[in-house]
PDB file of C-alpha atoms in Angstrom:
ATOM      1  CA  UNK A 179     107.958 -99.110  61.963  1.00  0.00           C
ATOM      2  CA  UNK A 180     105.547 -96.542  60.664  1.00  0.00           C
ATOM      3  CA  UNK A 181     104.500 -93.446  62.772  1.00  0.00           C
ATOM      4  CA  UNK A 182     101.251 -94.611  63.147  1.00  0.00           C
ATOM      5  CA  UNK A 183     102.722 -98.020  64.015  1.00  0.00           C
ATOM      6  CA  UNK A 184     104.473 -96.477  66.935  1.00  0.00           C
ATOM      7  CA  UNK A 185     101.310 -94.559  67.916  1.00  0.00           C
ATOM      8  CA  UNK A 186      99.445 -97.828  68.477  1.00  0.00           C
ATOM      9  CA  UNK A 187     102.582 -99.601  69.628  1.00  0.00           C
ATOM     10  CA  UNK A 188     102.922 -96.587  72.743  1.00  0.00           C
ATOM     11  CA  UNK A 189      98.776 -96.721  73.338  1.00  0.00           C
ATOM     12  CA  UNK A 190      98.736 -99.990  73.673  1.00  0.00           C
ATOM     13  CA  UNK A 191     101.578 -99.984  76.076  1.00  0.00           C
ATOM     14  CA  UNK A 192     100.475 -97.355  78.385  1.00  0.00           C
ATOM     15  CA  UNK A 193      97.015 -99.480  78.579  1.00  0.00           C
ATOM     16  CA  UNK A 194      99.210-102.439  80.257  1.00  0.00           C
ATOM     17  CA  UNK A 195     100.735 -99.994  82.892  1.00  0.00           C
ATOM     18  CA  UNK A 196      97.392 -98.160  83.447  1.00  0.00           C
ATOM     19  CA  UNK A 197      95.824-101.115  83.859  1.00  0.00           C
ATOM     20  CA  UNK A 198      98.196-101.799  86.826  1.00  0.00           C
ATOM     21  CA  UNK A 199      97.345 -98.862  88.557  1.00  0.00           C
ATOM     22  CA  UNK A 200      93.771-100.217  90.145  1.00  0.00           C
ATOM     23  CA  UNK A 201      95.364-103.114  91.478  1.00  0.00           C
ATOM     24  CA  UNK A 202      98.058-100.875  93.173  1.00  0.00           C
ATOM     25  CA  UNK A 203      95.448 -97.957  94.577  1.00  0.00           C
ATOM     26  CA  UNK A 204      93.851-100.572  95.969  1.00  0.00           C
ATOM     27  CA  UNK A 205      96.670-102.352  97.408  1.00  0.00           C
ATOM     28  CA  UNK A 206      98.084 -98.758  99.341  1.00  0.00           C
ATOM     29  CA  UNK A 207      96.267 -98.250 102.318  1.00  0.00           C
ATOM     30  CA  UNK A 208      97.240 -94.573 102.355  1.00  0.00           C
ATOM     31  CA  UNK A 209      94.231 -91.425 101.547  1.00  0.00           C
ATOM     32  CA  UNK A 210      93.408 -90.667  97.898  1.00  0.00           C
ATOM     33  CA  UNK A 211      95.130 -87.246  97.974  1.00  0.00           C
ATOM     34  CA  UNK A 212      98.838 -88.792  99.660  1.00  0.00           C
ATOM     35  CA  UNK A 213      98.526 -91.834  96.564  1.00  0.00           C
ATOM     36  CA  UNK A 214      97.964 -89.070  94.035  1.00  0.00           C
ATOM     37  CA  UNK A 215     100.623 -86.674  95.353  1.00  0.00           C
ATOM     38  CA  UNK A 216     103.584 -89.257  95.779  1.00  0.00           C
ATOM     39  CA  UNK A 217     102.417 -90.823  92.654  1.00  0.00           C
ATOM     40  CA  UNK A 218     102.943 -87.601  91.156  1.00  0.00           C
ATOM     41  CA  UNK A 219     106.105 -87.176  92.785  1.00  0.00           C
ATOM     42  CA  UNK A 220     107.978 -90.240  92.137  1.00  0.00           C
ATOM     43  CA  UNK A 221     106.585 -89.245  88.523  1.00  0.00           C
ATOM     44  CA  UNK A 222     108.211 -85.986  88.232  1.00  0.00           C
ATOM     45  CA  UNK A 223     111.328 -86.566  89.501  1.00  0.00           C
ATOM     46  CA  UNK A 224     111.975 -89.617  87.672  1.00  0.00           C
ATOM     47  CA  UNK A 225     111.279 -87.452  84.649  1.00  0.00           C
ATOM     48  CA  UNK A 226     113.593 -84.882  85.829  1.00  0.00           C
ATOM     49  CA  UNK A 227     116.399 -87.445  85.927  1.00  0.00           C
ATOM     50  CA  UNK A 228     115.744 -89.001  82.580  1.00  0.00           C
ATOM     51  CA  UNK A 229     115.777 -85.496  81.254  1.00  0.00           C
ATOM     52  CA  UNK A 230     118.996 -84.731  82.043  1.00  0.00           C
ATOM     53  CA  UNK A 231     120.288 -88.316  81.217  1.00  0.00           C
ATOM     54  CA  UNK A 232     118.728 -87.538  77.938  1.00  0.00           C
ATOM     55  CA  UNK A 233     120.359 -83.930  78.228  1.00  0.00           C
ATOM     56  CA  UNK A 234     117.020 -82.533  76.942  1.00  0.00           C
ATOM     57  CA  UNK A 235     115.739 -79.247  77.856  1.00  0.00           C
ATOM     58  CA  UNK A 236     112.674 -79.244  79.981  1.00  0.00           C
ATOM     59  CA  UNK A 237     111.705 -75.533  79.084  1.00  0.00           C
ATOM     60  CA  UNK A 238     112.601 -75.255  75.772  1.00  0.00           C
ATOM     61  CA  UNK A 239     109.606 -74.052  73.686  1.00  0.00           C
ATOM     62  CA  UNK A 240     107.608 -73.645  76.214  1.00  0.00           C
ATOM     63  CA  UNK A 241     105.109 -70.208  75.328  1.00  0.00           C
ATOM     64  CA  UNK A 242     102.339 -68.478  77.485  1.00  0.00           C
ATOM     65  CA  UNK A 243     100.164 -70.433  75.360  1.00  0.00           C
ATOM     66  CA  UNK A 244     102.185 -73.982  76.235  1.00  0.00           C
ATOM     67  CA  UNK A 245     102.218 -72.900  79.737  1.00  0.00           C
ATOM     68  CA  UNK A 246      98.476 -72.181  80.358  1.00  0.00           C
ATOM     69  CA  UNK A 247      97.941 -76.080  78.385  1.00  0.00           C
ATOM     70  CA  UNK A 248     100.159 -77.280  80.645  1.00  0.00           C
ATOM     71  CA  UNK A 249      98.675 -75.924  83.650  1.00  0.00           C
ATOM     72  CA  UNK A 250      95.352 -76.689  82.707  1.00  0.00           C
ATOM     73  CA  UNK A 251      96.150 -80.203  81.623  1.00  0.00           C
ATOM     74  CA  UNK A 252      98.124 -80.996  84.993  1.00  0.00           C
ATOM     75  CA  UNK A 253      95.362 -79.937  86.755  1.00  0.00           C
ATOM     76  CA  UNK A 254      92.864 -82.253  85.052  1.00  0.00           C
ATOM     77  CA  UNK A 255      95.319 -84.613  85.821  1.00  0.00           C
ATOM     78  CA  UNK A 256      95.423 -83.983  89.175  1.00  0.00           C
ATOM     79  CA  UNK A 257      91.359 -84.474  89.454  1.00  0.00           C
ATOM     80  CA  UNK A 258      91.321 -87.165  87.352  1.00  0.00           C
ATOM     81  CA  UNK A 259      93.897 -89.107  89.595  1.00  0.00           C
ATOM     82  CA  UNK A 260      92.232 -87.926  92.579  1.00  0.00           C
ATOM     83  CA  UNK A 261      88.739 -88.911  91.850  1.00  0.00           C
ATOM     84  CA  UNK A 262      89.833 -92.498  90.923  1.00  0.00           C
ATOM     85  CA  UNK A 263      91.455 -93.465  93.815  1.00  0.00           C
ATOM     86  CA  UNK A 264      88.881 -91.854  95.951  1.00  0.00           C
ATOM     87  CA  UNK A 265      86.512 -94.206  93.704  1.00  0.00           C
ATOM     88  CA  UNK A 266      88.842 -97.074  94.453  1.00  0.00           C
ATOM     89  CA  UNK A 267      88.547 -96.289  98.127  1.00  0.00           C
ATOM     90  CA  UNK A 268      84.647 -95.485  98.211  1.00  0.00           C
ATOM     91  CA  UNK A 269      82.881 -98.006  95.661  1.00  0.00           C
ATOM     92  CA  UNK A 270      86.014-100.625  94.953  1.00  0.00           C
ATOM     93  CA  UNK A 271      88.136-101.748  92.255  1.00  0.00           C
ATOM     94  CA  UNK A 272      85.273-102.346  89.341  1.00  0.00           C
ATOM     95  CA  UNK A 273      83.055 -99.165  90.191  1.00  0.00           C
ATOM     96  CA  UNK A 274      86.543 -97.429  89.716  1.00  0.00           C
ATOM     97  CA  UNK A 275      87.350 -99.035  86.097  1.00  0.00           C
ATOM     98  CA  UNK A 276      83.933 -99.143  85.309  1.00  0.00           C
ATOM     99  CA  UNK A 277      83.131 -95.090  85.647  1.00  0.00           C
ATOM    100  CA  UNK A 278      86.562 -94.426  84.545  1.00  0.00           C
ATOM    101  CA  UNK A 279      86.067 -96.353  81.606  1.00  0.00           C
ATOM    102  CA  UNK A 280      83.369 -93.719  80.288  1.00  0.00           C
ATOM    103  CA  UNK A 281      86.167 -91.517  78.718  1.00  0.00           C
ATOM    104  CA  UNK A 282      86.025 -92.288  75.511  1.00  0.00           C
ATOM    105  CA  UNK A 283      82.648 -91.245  74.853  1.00  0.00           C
ATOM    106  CA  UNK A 284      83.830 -88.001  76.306  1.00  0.00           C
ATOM    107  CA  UNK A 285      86.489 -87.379  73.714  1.00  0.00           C
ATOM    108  CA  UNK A 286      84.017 -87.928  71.261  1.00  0.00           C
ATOM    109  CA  UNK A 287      81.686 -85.446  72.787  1.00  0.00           C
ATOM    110  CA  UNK A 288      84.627 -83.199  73.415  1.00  0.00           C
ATOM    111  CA  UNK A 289      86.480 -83.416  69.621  1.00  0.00           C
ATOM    112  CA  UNK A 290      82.870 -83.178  68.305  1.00  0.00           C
ATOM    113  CA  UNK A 291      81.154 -80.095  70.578  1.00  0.00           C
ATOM    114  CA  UNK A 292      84.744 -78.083  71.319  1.00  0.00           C
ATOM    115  CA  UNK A 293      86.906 -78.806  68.675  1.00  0.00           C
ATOM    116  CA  UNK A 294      84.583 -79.105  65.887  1.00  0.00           C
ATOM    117  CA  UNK A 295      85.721 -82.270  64.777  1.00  0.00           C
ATOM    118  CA  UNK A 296      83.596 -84.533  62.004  1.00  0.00           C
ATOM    119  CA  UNK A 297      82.965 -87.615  64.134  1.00  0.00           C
ATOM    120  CA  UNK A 298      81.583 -90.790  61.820  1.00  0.00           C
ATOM    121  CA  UNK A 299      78.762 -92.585  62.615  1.00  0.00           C
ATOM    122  CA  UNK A 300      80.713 -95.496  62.927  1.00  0.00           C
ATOM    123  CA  UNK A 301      83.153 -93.450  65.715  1.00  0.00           C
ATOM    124  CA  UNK A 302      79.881 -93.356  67.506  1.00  0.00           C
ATOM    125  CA  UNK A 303      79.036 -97.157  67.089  1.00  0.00           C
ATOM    126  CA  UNK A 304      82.376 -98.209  68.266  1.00  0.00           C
ATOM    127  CA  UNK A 305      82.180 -96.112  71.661  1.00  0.00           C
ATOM    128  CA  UNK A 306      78.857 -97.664  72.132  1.00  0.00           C
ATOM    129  CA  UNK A 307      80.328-100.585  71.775  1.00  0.00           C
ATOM    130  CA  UNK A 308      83.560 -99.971  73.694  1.00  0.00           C
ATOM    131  CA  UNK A 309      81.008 -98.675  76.855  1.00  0.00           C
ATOM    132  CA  UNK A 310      78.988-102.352  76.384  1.00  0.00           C
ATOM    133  CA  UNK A 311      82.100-104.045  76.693  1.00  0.00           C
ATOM    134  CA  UNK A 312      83.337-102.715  79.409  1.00  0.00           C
ATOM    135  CA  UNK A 313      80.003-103.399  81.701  1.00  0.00           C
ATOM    136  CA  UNK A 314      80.659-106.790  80.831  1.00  0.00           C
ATOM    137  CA  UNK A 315      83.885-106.720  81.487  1.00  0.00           C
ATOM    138  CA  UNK A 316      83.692-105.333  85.434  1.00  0.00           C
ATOM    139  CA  UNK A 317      83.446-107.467  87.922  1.00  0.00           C
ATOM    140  CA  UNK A 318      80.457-107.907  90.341  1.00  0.00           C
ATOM    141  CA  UNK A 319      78.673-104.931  88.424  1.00  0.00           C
ATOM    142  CA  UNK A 320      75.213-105.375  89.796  1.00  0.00           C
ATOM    143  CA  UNK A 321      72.326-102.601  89.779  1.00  0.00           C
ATOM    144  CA  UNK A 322      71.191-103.791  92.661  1.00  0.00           C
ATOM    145  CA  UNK A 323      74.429-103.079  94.794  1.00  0.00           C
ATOM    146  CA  UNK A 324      76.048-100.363  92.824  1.00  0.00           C
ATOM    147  CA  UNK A 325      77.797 -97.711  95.260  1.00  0.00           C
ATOM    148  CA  UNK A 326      76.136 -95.014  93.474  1.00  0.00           C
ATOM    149  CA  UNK A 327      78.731 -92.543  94.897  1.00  0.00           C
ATOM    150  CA  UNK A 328      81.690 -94.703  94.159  1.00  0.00           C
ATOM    151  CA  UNK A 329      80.840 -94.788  90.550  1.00  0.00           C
ATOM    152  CA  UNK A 330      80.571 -90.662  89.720  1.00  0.00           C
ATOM    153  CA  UNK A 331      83.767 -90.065  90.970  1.00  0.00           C
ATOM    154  CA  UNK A 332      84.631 -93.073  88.627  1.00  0.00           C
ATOM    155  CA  UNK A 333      82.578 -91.203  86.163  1.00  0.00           C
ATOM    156  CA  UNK A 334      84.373 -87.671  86.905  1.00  0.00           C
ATOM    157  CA  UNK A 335      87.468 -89.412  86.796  1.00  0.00           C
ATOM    158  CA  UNK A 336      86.640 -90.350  83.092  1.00  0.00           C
ATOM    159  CA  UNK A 337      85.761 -86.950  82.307  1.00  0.00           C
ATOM    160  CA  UNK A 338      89.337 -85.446  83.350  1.00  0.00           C
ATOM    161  CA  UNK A 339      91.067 -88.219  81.052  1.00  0.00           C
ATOM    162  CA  UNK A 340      89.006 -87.375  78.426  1.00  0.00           C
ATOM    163  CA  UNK A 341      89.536 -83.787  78.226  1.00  0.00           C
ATOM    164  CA  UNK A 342      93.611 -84.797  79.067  1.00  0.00           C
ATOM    165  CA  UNK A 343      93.698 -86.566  76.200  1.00  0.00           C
ATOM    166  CA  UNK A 344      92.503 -83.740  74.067  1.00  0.00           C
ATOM    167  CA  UNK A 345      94.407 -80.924  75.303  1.00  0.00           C
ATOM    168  CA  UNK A 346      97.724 -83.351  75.046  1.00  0.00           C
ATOM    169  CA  UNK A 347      96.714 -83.711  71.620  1.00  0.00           C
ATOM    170  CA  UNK A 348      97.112 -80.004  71.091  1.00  0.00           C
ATOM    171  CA  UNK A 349     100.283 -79.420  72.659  1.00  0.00           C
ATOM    172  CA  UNK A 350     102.145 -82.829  72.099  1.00  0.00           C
ATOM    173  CA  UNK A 351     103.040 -81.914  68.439  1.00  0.00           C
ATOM    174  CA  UNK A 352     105.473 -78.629  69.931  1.00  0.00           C
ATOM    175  CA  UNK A 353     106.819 -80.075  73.249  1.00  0.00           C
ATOM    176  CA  UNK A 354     108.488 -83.340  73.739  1.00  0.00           C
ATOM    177  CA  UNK A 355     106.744 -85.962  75.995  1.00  0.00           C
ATOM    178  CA  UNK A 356     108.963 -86.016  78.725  1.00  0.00           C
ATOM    179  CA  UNK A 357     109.032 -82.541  79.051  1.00  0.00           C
ATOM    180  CA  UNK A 358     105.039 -82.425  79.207  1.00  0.00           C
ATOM    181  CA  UNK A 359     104.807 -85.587  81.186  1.00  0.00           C
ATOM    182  CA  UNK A 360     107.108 -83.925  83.683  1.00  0.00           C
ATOM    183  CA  UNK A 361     105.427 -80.319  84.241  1.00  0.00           C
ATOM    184  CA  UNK A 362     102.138 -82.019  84.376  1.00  0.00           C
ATOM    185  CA  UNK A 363     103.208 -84.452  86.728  1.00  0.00           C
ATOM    186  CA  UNK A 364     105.136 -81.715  88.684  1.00  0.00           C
ATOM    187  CA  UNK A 365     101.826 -79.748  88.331  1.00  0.00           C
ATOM    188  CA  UNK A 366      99.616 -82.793  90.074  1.00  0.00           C
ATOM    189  CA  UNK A 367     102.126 -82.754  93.074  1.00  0.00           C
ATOM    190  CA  UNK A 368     101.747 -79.132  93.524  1.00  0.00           C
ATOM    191  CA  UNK A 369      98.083 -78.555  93.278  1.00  0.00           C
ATOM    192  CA  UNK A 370      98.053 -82.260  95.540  1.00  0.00           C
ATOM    193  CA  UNK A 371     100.340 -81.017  97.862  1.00  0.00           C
ATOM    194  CA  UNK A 372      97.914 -78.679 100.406  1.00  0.00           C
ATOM    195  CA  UNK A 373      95.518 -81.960 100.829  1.00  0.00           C
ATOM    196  CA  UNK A 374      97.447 -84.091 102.757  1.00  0.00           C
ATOM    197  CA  UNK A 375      98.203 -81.785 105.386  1.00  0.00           C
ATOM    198  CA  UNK A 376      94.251 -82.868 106.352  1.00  0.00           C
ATOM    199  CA  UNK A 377      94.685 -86.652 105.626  1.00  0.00           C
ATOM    200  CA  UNK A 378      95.540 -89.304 108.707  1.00  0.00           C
ATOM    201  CA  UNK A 379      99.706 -88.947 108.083  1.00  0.00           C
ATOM    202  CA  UNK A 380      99.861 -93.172 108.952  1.00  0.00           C
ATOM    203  CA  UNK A 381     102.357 -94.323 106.413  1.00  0.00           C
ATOM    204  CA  UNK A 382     103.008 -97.920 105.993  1.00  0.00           C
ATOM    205  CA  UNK A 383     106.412 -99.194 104.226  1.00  0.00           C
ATOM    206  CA  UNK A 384     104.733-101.565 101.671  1.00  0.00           C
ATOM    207  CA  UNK A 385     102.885 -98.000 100.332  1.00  0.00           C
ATOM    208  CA  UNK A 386     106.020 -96.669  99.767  1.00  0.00           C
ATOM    209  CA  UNK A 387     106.951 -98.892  97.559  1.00  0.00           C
ATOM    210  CA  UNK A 388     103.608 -99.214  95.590  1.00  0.00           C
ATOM    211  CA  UNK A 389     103.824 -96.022  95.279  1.00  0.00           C
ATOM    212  CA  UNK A 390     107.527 -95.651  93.644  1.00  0.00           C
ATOM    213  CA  UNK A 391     106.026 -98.660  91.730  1.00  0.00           C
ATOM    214  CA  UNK A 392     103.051 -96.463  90.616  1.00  0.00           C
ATOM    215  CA  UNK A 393     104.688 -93.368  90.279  1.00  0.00           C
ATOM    216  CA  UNK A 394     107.746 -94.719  88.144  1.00  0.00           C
ATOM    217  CA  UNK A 395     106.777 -97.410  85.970  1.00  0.00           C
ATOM    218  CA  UNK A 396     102.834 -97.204  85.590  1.00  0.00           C
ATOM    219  CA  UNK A 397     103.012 -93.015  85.694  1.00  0.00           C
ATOM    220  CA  UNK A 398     106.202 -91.973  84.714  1.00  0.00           C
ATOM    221  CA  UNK A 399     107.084 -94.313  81.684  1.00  0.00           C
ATOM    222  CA  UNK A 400     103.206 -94.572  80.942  1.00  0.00           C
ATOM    223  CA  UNK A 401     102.789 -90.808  80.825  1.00  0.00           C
ATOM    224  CA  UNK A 402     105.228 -90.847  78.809  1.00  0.00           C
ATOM    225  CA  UNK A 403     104.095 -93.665  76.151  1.00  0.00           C
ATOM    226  CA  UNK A 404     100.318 -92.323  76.433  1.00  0.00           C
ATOM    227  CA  UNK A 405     101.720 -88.129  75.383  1.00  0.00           C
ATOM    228  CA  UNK A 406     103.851 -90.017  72.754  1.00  0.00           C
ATOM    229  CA  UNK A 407     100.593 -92.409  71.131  1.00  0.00           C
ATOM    230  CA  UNK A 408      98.748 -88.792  70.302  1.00  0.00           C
ATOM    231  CA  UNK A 409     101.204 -87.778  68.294  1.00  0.00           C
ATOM    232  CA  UNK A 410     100.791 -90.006  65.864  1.00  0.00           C
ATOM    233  CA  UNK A 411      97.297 -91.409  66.203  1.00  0.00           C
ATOM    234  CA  UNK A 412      93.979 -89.609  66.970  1.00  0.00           C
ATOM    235  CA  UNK A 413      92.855 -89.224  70.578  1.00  0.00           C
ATOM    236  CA  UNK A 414      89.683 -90.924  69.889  1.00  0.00           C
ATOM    237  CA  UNK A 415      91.640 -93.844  68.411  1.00  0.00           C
ATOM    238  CA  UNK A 416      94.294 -93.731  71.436  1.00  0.00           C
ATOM    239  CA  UNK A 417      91.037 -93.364  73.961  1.00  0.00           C
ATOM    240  CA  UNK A 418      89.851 -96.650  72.506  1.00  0.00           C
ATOM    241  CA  UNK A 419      92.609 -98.514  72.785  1.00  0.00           C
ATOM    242  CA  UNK A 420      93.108 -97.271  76.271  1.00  0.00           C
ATOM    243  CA  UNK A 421      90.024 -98.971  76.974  1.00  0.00           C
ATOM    244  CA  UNK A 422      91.724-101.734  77.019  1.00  0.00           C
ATOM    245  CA  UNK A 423      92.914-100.961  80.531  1.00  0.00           C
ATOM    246  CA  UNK A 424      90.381-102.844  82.218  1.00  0.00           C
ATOM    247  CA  UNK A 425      90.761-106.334  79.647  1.00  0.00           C
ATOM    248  CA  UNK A 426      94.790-105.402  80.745  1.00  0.00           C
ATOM    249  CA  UNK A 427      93.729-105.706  83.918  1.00  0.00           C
ATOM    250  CA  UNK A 428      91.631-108.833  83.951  1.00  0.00           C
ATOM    251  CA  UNK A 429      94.690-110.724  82.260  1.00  0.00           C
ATOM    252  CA  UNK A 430      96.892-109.863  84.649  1.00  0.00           C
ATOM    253  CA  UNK A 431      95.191-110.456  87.884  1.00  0.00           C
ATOM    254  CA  UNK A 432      94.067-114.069  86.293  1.00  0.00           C
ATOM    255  CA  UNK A 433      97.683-114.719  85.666  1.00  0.00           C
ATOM    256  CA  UNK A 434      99.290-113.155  89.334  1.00  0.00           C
ATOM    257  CA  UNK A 435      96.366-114.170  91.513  1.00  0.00           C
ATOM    258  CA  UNK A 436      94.795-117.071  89.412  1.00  0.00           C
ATOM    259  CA  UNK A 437      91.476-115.180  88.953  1.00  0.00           C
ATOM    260  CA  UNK A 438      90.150-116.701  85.923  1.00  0.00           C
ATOM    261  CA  UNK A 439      87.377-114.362  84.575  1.00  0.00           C
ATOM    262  CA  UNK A 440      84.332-115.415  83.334  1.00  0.00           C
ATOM    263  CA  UNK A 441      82.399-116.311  79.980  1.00  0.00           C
ATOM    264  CA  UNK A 442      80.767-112.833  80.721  1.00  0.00           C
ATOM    265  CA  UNK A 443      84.262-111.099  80.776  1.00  0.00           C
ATOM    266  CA  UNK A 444      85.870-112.687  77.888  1.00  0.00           C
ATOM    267  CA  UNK A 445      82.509-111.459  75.803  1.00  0.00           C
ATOM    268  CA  UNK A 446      83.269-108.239  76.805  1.00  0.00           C
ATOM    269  CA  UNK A 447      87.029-108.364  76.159  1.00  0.00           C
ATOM    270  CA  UNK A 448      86.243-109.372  72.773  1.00  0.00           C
ATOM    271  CA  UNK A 449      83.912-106.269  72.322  1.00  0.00           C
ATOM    272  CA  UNK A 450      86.596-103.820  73.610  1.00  0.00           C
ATOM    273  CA  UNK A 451      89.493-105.139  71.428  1.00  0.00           C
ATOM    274  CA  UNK A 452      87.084-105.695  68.595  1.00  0.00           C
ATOM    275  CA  UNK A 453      86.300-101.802  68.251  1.00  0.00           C
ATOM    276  CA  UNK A 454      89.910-100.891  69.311  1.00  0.00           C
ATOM    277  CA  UNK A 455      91.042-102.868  66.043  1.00  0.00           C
ATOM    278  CA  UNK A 456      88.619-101.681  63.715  1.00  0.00           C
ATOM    279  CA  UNK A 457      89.329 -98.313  63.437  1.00  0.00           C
ATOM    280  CA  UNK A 458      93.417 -99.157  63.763  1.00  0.00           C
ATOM    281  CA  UNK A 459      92.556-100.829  60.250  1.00  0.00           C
ATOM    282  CA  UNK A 460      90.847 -98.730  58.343  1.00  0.00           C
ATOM    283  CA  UNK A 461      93.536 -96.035  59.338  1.00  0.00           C
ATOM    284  CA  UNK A 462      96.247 -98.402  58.179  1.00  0.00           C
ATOM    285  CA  UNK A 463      94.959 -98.831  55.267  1.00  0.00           C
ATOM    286  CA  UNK A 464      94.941 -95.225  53.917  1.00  0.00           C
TER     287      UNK A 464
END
């Protein structure tokens, strides 16, 4: 398997798990702030224990320089876990996925206006694209009863993944993913950690295990399979096929819960993984 084999191999991975992640905020009953801290924390530790299973060094190589990315890109992890859940909680499931979804016309915006980066016209086509799909693609998205607030923190929640996936892009070449997945996730439970002092402290047993669920398997292993994808593919191209998250989704719930999705979904499915191909090919190719 070619490295950039293994790049789209890991993206398309970590979209399965991430697109399990909706279905589970919305299955915990507990605040935003407790599902992103012990989401975090089941993360971190489970990294912890692969690391030294794997005997591998958490701070080796890690600089002032690494340590300030780090920081910084725990943190936007942090808000961009935050927001979505609260999004999950305020506007529902598809407001959620459908402002989260947004992100990869901010790595575009973000590799083009920050880093400097060339972007094609066709790069900008394809997130056009990727953003029509995905309307399609959301359930019960109607103008007419959109919860407006709902989808900006799905929105700001898009923004934070967006910029996550550019800064891991710049420090996953010198650190090895589990040792970034687990300071950032260590970072999230940490900054997390003061906010649920405030929250209603009502725990019920089925959120615990969501939540090990959440943190271990769709966070832990998917962190880990998302840092890995940038190192061998672009961001925009991992960003795209990330999209995939909500198709992911879709699938899955039609196949646990019988929810067969409509002509109107399918269209948009086809969209999504249309543009997430494309660009997979003409790399390939080179």
């Amino acid at each position: 398997m070619t490295n950039h084999q293994k790049g789209l191999t890991f993206a398309h991975l970590a979209a399965i798990l991430f697109g399990m992640t909706g279905i589970l905020g919305a299955l915990i009953q507990a605040d935003a702030s407790f599902i992103t801290f012990g989401r975090a924390s089941f993360a971190f530790i489970s990294l912890g224990l692969s690391a030294v299973l794997l005997k591998l060094s958490l701070r080796e190589n890690i600089s002032p320089t690494l340590t300030r990315s780090l920081l910084l890109s725990g943190i936007l992890l942090a808000v961009h876990w935050g927001t979505f859940f609260l999004s999950i909680k305020v506007g529902g499931v598809a407001m959620a996925t459908l402002g989260f979804a947004s992100f990869p016309a901010f790595i575009t915006l973000i590799e083009r206006f920050v880093l400097k980066d060339n972007i094609s016209l066709t790069s900008w086509i394809l997130v056009t694209i990727v953003m029509v799909g995905l309307i399609l693609v959301s359930p019960e998205f109607d103008l007419r009863n959109t919860n407006t607030e709902g989808l900006l923190w799905g929105i700001l929640s898009g923004f934070c993944f967006g910029s996550l996936a550019v800064v891991n892009r710049t420090i996953g070449q010198r650190l090895h993913p589990i040792s970034i997945a687990f300071w950032q996730n260590l970072i999230v439970a940490i900054v997390t950690l003061p906010f649920i002092f405030f929250m209603d402290m009502t725990i019920h047993t089925n959120d615990l295990l969501w939540l090990a669920i959440l943190g271990i398997i769709c966070t832990a292993f998917s962190h880990y399979l998302f840092v890995s994808s940038v190192q061998y593919i672009s961001a925009r191209t991992t960003g795209l096929i990330i999209s995939l998250e909500p198709v992911y989704a879709i699938v899955v719930a039609w196949l646990l819960f019988n929810e067969e999705p409509t002509l109107k979904m399918i269209i948009g499915g086809i969209l999504i993984i249309g543009a997430a191909i494309y660009p997979q090919e003409k790399q390939s190719s080179h």
